[in-house]
Short mmCIF file of C-alpha atoms in Angstrom, two decimals:
data_model
loop_
_atom_site.label_atom_id
_atom_site.label_comp_id
_atom_site.label_asym_id
_atom_site.label_seq_id
_atom_site.Cartn_x
_atom_site.Cartn_y
_atom_site.Cartn_z
CA MET A 1 -99.97 -41.88 -21.09
CA TRP A 2 -103.73 -41.08 -22.26
CA THR A 3 -104.83 -43.83 -22.82
CA ASP A 4 -109.70 -44.80 -23.04
CA GLU A 5 -109.30 -45.76 -19.54
CA THR A 6 -106.57 -43.22 -17.78
CA ARG A 7 -108.65 -40.28 -18.80
CA ALA A 8 -112.15 -40.43 -16.88
CA ARG A 9 -109.17 -39.44 -14.04
CA TYR A 10 -107.82 -36.91 -15.82
CA ASP A 11 -111.16 -35.78 -16.41
CA ARG A 12 -112.77 -32.70 -13.58
CA ARG A 13 -115.89 -31.31 -15.80
CA GLY A 14 -117.71 -32.22 -12.62
CA LEU A 15 -115.81 -29.40 -10.90
CA ARG A 16 -117.04 -25.52 -10.27
CA TYR A 17 -113.77 -24.67 -11.72
CA THR A 18 -111.20 -27.30 -13.79
CA HIS A 19 -108.82 -25.41 -11.05
CA ASP A 20 -110.72 -26.58 -7.44
CA LEU A 21 -109.36 -29.14 -4.80
CA THR A 22 -111.26 -32.69 -5.79
CA ASP A 23 -111.98 -33.86 -2.35
CA GLU A 24 -109.30 -36.55 -2.31
CA GLU A 25 -106.04 -33.82 -3.76
CA TRP A 26 -108.69 -31.79 -0.03
CA ALA A 27 -108.27 -34.26 1.54
CA GLU A 28 -104.15 -35.31 1.24
CA VAL A 29 -104.05 -31.10 1.70
CA ALA A 30 -106.28 -30.48 4.19
CA PRO A 31 -104.17 -31.54 6.99
CA LEU A 32 -101.40 -29.64 6.85
CA ILE A 33 -103.37 -25.79 7.24
CA PRO A 34 -102.23 -24.31 9.83
CA PRO A 35 -105.24 -23.48 12.23
CA ALA A 36 -106.41 -20.35 13.19
CA ARG A 37 -104.51 -18.91 15.60
CA PRO A 38 -106.30 -18.51 19.49
CA GLY A 39 -107.79 -15.61 21.34
CA GLY A 40 -110.52 -13.71 19.02
CA ASN A 41 -113.20 -14.84 17.04
CA LYS A 42 -113.45 -18.32 15.14
CA ARG A 43 -112.35 -18.29 11.66
CA THR A 44 -114.73 -18.52 9.67
CA VAL A 45 -113.41 -18.22 6.56
CA ASN A 46 -113.85 -21.83 5.03
CA MET A 47 -109.99 -22.64 3.39
CA ARG A 48 -110.93 -25.07 0.95
CA GLU A 49 -111.91 -22.32 -0.89
CA VAL A 50 -109.02 -20.07 0.02
CA LEU A 51 -107.10 -22.82 -1.13
CA ASN A 52 -109.66 -22.79 -4.51
CA GLY A 53 -109.37 -19.54 -5.18
CA LEU A 54 -105.75 -19.39 -4.87
CA MET A 55 -105.30 -22.30 -7.64
CA TYR A 56 -107.79 -20.61 -9.92
CA ILE A 57 -105.43 -17.38 -10.03
CA LEU A 58 -102.38 -19.55 -10.75
CA GLY A 59 -104.90 -22.29 -13.48
CA ALA A 60 -105.89 -18.95 -15.47
CA GLY A 61 -103.74 -15.53 -15.20
CA CYS A 62 -106.33 -13.45 -14.51
CA GLN A 63 -106.17 -10.22 -12.22
CA TRP A 64 -107.10 -10.81 -8.08
CA ARG A 65 -109.95 -8.43 -9.41
CA ASP A 66 -111.19 -10.95 -11.74
CA ILE A 67 -111.54 -13.85 -8.95
CA PRO A 68 -115.25 -15.20 -9.16
CA LYS A 69 -117.58 -13.76 -7.03
CA ASP A 70 -118.30 -16.60 -4.91
CA LEU A 71 -114.95 -17.61 -3.91
CA PRO A 72 -113.68 -15.61 -0.85
CA PRO A 73 -112.26 -11.96 -0.92
CA ARG A 74 -109.47 -11.31 -3.29
CA SER A 75 -108.37 -8.91 0.28
CA THR A 76 -108.16 -13.24 2.34
CA ILE A 77 -107.02 -15.21 -0.69
CA HIS A 78 -104.34 -12.78 -0.67
CA ASP A 79 -102.92 -11.80 2.90
CA TYR A 80 -103.94 -15.82 3.45
CA LEU A 81 -100.57 -16.17 0.89
CA ASP A 82 -98.74 -13.25 2.17
CA ARG A 83 -98.78 -15.48 5.54
CA TRP A 84 -98.05 -19.02 4.39
CA VAL A 85 -94.84 -17.05 2.81
CA HIS A 86 -93.68 -14.79 5.44
CA ASP A 87 -94.51 -18.11 7.54
CA GLY A 88 -93.52 -20.60 5.99
CA THR A 89 -96.91 -22.59 5.43
CA LEU A 90 -96.19 -22.93 2.47
CA GLU A 91 -92.44 -24.69 1.74
CA ARG A 92 -93.50 -27.33 4.87
CA ILE A 93 -96.96 -27.64 2.58
CA HIS A 94 -94.83 -28.46 -0.63
CA HIS A 95 -91.79 -30.03 1.49
CA THR A 96 -94.66 -32.15 2.63
CA LEU A 97 -96.22 -32.89 -0.30
CA TYR A 98 -92.96 -34.00 -1.96
CA VAL A 99 -92.29 -36.59 0.67
CA ARG A 100 -96.11 -38.74 -0.38
CA CYS A 101 -94.93 -38.55 -3.51
CA ARG A 102 -91.68 -39.92 -2.95
CA GLU A 103 -93.25 -42.87 -1.33
CA LEU A 104 -95.34 -43.30 -3.35
CA ALA A 105 -92.50 -43.66 -6.49
CA GLU A 106 -91.42 -46.53 -3.77
CA ARG A 107 -88.34 -43.36 -2.92
CA GLU A 108 -86.00 -42.36 -0.46
CA ALA A 109 -87.85 -39.29 0.98
CA SER A 110 -84.30 -37.19 0.28
CA PRO A 111 -83.04 -37.88 -3.10
CA THR A 112 -78.86 -38.69 -3.36
CA ALA A 113 -79.31 -37.36 -7.32
CA ALA A 114 -80.95 -33.39 -9.01
CA VAL A 115 -80.23 -31.91 -11.84
CA ILE A 116 -80.59 -28.43 -12.26
CA ASP A 117 -81.36 -25.60 -14.46
CA SER A 118 -83.06 -22.44 -14.98
CA GLN A 119 -86.26 -20.76 -17.40
CA SER A 120 -85.82 -16.83 -17.38
CA VAL A 121 -89.11 -15.95 -17.75
CA LYS A 122 -90.59 -12.21 -19.28
CA SER A 123 -91.67 -9.64 -16.64
CA ALA A 124 -95.10 -7.51 -17.69
CA GLU A 125 -95.28 -3.73 -17.90
CA LYS A 126 -95.82 -2.87 -12.94
CA GLY A 127 -95.06 0.09 -11.34
CA GLY A 128 -94.54 1.39 -7.75
CA ARG A 129 -92.04 1.80 -5.50
CA CYS A 130 -91.25 -2.33 -3.61
CA ILE A 131 -90.41 -3.83 -6.69
CA ASP A 132 -87.09 -6.05 -7.26
CA PRO A 133 -85.04 -4.86 -10.17
CA HIS A 134 -85.13 -7.10 -12.59
CA GLY A 135 -82.61 -7.78 -15.27
CA TYR A 136 -81.61 -9.30 -19.49
CA ASP A 137 -80.26 -12.70 -20.56
CA ALA A 138 -77.86 -11.07 -23.75
CA GLY A 139 -78.25 -14.94 -24.15
CA LYS A 140 -82.21 -15.68 -24.36
CA LYS A 141 -82.45 -11.75 -25.30
CA ILE A 142 -85.17 -11.71 -22.62
CA LYS A 143 -85.50 -8.77 -19.73
CA GLY A 144 -87.11 -9.62 -17.26
CA LYS A 145 -86.15 -12.82 -14.28
CA LYS A 146 -84.86 -16.00 -14.65
CA ARG A 147 -86.50 -19.20 -12.47
CA HIS A 148 -83.34 -21.06 -11.23
CA ILE A 149 -85.09 -25.02 -10.05
CA VAL A 150 -83.58 -27.40 -8.99
CA VAL A 151 -85.60 -30.76 -9.27
CA ASP A 152 -85.22 -35.04 -8.19
CA THR A 153 -84.51 -37.18 -11.14
CA THR A 154 -88.47 -38.71 -11.25
CA GLY A 155 -89.19 -34.71 -12.16
CA LEU A 156 -91.36 -33.35 -8.49
CA LEU A 157 -89.31 -29.89 -7.43
CA MET A 158 -87.06 -29.83 -4.83
CA HIS A 159 -86.07 -25.63 -4.55
CA ALA A 160 -86.45 -22.59 -6.77
CA ILE A 161 -85.58 -19.83 -6.15
CA VAL A 162 -86.67 -16.61 -8.44
CA HIS A 163 -83.98 -13.44 -9.51
CA ALA A 164 -83.17 -10.76 -11.99
CA ALA A 165 -82.08 -11.93 -15.17
CA ASP A 166 -79.19 -10.97 -16.12
CA ILE A 167 -76.87 -13.41 -13.58
CA GLN A 168 -75.71 -16.22 -14.82
CA GLU A 169 -76.84 -19.72 -13.92
CA ARG A 170 -72.97 -19.81 -11.88
CA ASP A 171 -74.01 -18.11 -9.95
CA GLY A 172 -77.51 -17.80 -9.57
CA GLY A 173 -76.82 -21.95 -9.11
CA ALA A 174 -74.90 -21.09 -6.33
CA MET A 175 -77.55 -19.11 -4.30
CA LEU A 176 -79.69 -22.22 -5.25
CA MET A 177 -77.23 -25.26 -3.76
CA ALA A 178 -76.59 -22.78 -0.92
CA THR A 179 -80.12 -22.28 -0.10
CA LEU A 180 -81.39 -26.18 0.71
CA PHE A 181 -80.01 -25.57 4.40
CA GLY A 182 -79.74 -29.17 4.74
CA LEU A 183 -82.61 -30.24 3.33
CA TYR A 184 -81.56 -33.07 1.39
CA PRO A 185 -78.47 -33.76 3.20
CA PHE A 186 -78.15 -37.66 1.31
CA LEU A 187 -78.11 -35.66 -2.32
CA LEU A 188 -74.46 -36.72 -3.52
CA LYS A 189 -75.08 -35.83 -7.60
CA LEU A 190 -76.18 -32.86 -9.52
CA TYR A 191 -76.63 -33.23 -13.24
CA ALA A 192 -76.17 -30.09 -15.33
CA ASP A 193 -76.07 -27.66 -18.22
CA GLY A 194 -72.77 -26.45 -19.75
CA GLY A 195 -74.41 -23.32 -18.18
CA TYR A 196 -72.20 -24.45 -14.63
CA GLN A 197 -69.57 -25.68 -16.02
CA GLY A 198 -66.64 -24.11 -14.87
CA PRO A 199 -64.14 -24.10 -11.57
CA GLU A 200 -65.90 -21.29 -10.19
CA PHE A 201 -69.28 -22.94 -10.22
CA ARG A 202 -67.69 -26.38 -8.43
CA LYS A 203 -65.80 -24.10 -6.17
CA ALA A 204 -69.43 -23.24 -5.13
CA ILE A 205 -70.90 -26.39 -4.75
CA GLN A 206 -67.74 -28.09 -2.44
CA GLU A 207 -67.44 -24.78 -0.60
CA ILE A 208 -71.90 -25.80 0.84
CA MET A 209 -72.26 -29.21 -0.28
CA ALA A 210 -68.96 -30.99 -0.20
CA GLN A 211 -69.98 -34.35 -0.81
CA VAL A 212 -71.97 -32.93 -4.21
CA ASN A 213 -70.46 -33.62 -7.36
CA VAL A 214 -70.96 -31.79 -10.47
CA GLU A 215 -71.61 -33.33 -13.73
CA ILE A 216 -72.09 -31.67 -16.38
CA VAL A 217 -73.87 -33.08 -19.38
CA LYS A 218 -72.93 -31.35 -23.21
CA ARG A 219 -74.65 -30.85 -26.38
CA SER A 220 -73.08 -32.16 -29.20
CA ASP A 221 -71.49 -29.94 -31.73
CA GLN A 222 -71.72 -32.46 -34.23
CA THR A 223 -75.56 -32.73 -34.06
CA LYS A 224 -77.89 -30.85 -36.12
CA ARG A 225 -81.28 -32.01 -35.13
CA PHE A 226 -83.01 -32.25 -31.43
CA VAL A 227 -81.53 -35.68 -29.41
CA VAL A 228 -82.39 -35.36 -25.62
CA LEU A 229 -79.39 -35.53 -23.33
CA PRO A 230 -79.43 -37.22 -20.52
CA LYS A 231 -80.71 -36.19 -17.21
CA ARG A 232 -81.41 -33.00 -18.07
CA TRP A 233 -84.76 -33.02 -20.41
CA VAL A 234 -86.07 -35.02 -16.69
CA VAL A 235 -86.07 -30.72 -15.56
CA GLU A 236 -86.96 -29.26 -19.05
CA ARG A 237 -89.98 -31.56 -18.59
CA THR A 238 -90.83 -29.97 -15.04
CA PHE A 239 -90.57 -26.65 -16.73
CA ALA A 240 -93.13 -27.86 -18.68
CA TRP A 241 -95.40 -29.47 -16.11
CA LEU A 242 -94.86 -25.73 -14.61
CA ASN A 243 -95.66 -24.32 -17.64
CA ARG A 244 -99.68 -25.10 -18.30
CA CYS A 245 -100.96 -22.81 -15.15
CA ARG A 246 -100.66 -18.89 -17.53
CA ARG A 247 -100.05 -17.49 -14.00
CA LEU A 248 -95.78 -18.12 -14.68
CA ALA A 249 -96.35 -17.63 -18.24
CA LYS A 250 -94.71 -14.55 -17.33
CA ASP A 251 -92.91 -12.36 -14.86
CA TRP A 252 -96.17 -10.39 -13.72
CA GLU A 253 -95.15 -10.16 -9.23
CA CYS A 254 -93.60 -7.87 -8.06
CA LEU A 255 -91.40 -9.26 -5.46
CA ASN A 256 -89.38 -12.28 -6.60
CA ARG A 257 -90.93 -13.84 -2.89
CA LYS A 258 -94.03 -13.85 -4.54
CA ALA A 259 -92.82 -15.25 -7.69
CA ARG A 260 -91.48 -18.26 -6.28
CA ALA A 261 -94.41 -18.86 -4.01
CA PHE A 262 -96.87 -19.52 -7.96
CA LEU A 263 -93.38 -20.98 -8.49
CA LEU A 264 -94.49 -23.84 -5.23
CA LEU A 265 -98.69 -23.17 -5.68
CA ALA A 266 -97.81 -25.20 -8.43
CA SER A 267 -95.34 -27.79 -7.96
CA VAL A 268 -98.11 -27.87 -5.51
CA ARG A 269 -101.07 -28.33 -7.73
CA LEU A 270 -98.83 -31.63 -10.05
CA MET A 271 -98.41 -33.00 -6.75
CA LEU A 272 -101.59 -32.67 -5.46
CA ARG A 273 -103.34 -34.64 -8.47
CA ARG A 274 -100.87 -37.16 -8.59
CA LEU A 275 -102.12 -38.21 -5.29
CA GLY A 276 -104.87 -37.48 -5.42
CA ARG A 277 -106.21 -39.74 -8.50
CA VAL A 278 -104.63 -42.73 -6.67
CA ALA A 279 -106.52 -41.58 -3.43
CA GLY A 280 -109.39 -41.79 -5.81
#
C-alpha cells in the first residue's frame, strides 16, 4: 500500500535509469551469476551492467539497437541472455529468488497450493525463417501467442511456458504442469477457471502429478457486475504485475523460449525489488 512512509522505498529517481539494479538488488543476484569459463582471457564485461541492460530492454520495451550507449553493446547483452537461457542459469536464478521470497513470507519453499491461468497477447510484425508459429484465440479474438503460468497463493511465479494462442487452456495447462519436472513435490491443490474444466484436463493432471487435486472456480451466471473470485484473482494480479514491463505489452519475440525468458526476467525483477526493499 502506498503511503507517505512507504513511498520513499519505491523511489528510484536517484538511479541512472529507473530500471537499473540498486546495490541491495545486485547483492541478491550477484552470487547467482556463474563465473567466467576457464581458460582464455579474464572476463572484462561488467555483469551488473549486463543485467541493467536486460532490465532496460524489459522495462522500456525498446528495440535492441536503441539500448543506451553507456550500457554494454547489444550483442553482449543478447549473447548473455541466450547463454543463460541455454544453460539454465536464468531458471536457477529465478528459482533461488523464489525460494528466498517464500522464506521472507515465512512459508515453505515448496507450496502446497497453486493457481493456473493463461493470457493471450497479440503478436507484432515479424519475419524470417526461424519463427515459432502463432495462432488465433477465437474466444479472445486475438492472433498471437498465449502465456501460460502457474503461481502460488502469494502471487509469485512458479513456472511458465509460451505457446501458440490456438492451443486450448486444458491442453496448454497440461503442457505447463508436465514441464515442472518435480520442482514442487508437495503441491496438492490446483485452482483453475472454467476453461480447464472437463475430464481431459483432470486425467492429464492425474497422469502427471497424481497427488494434485484440481478445483474449478466458476463464475456465477446470476452475477451481472465485477466480482472478485476466490483464488482466481491471485493469478490475474500476477499478470498485472508482469505487464508493468513494456516488453510484455505484445509478443515481440520470434522464439517462444525468448518470450518465456522475458517472462522469467519480469518475475526476477519483481522478486529482486521485493528482496531489495527488505535489505535496504
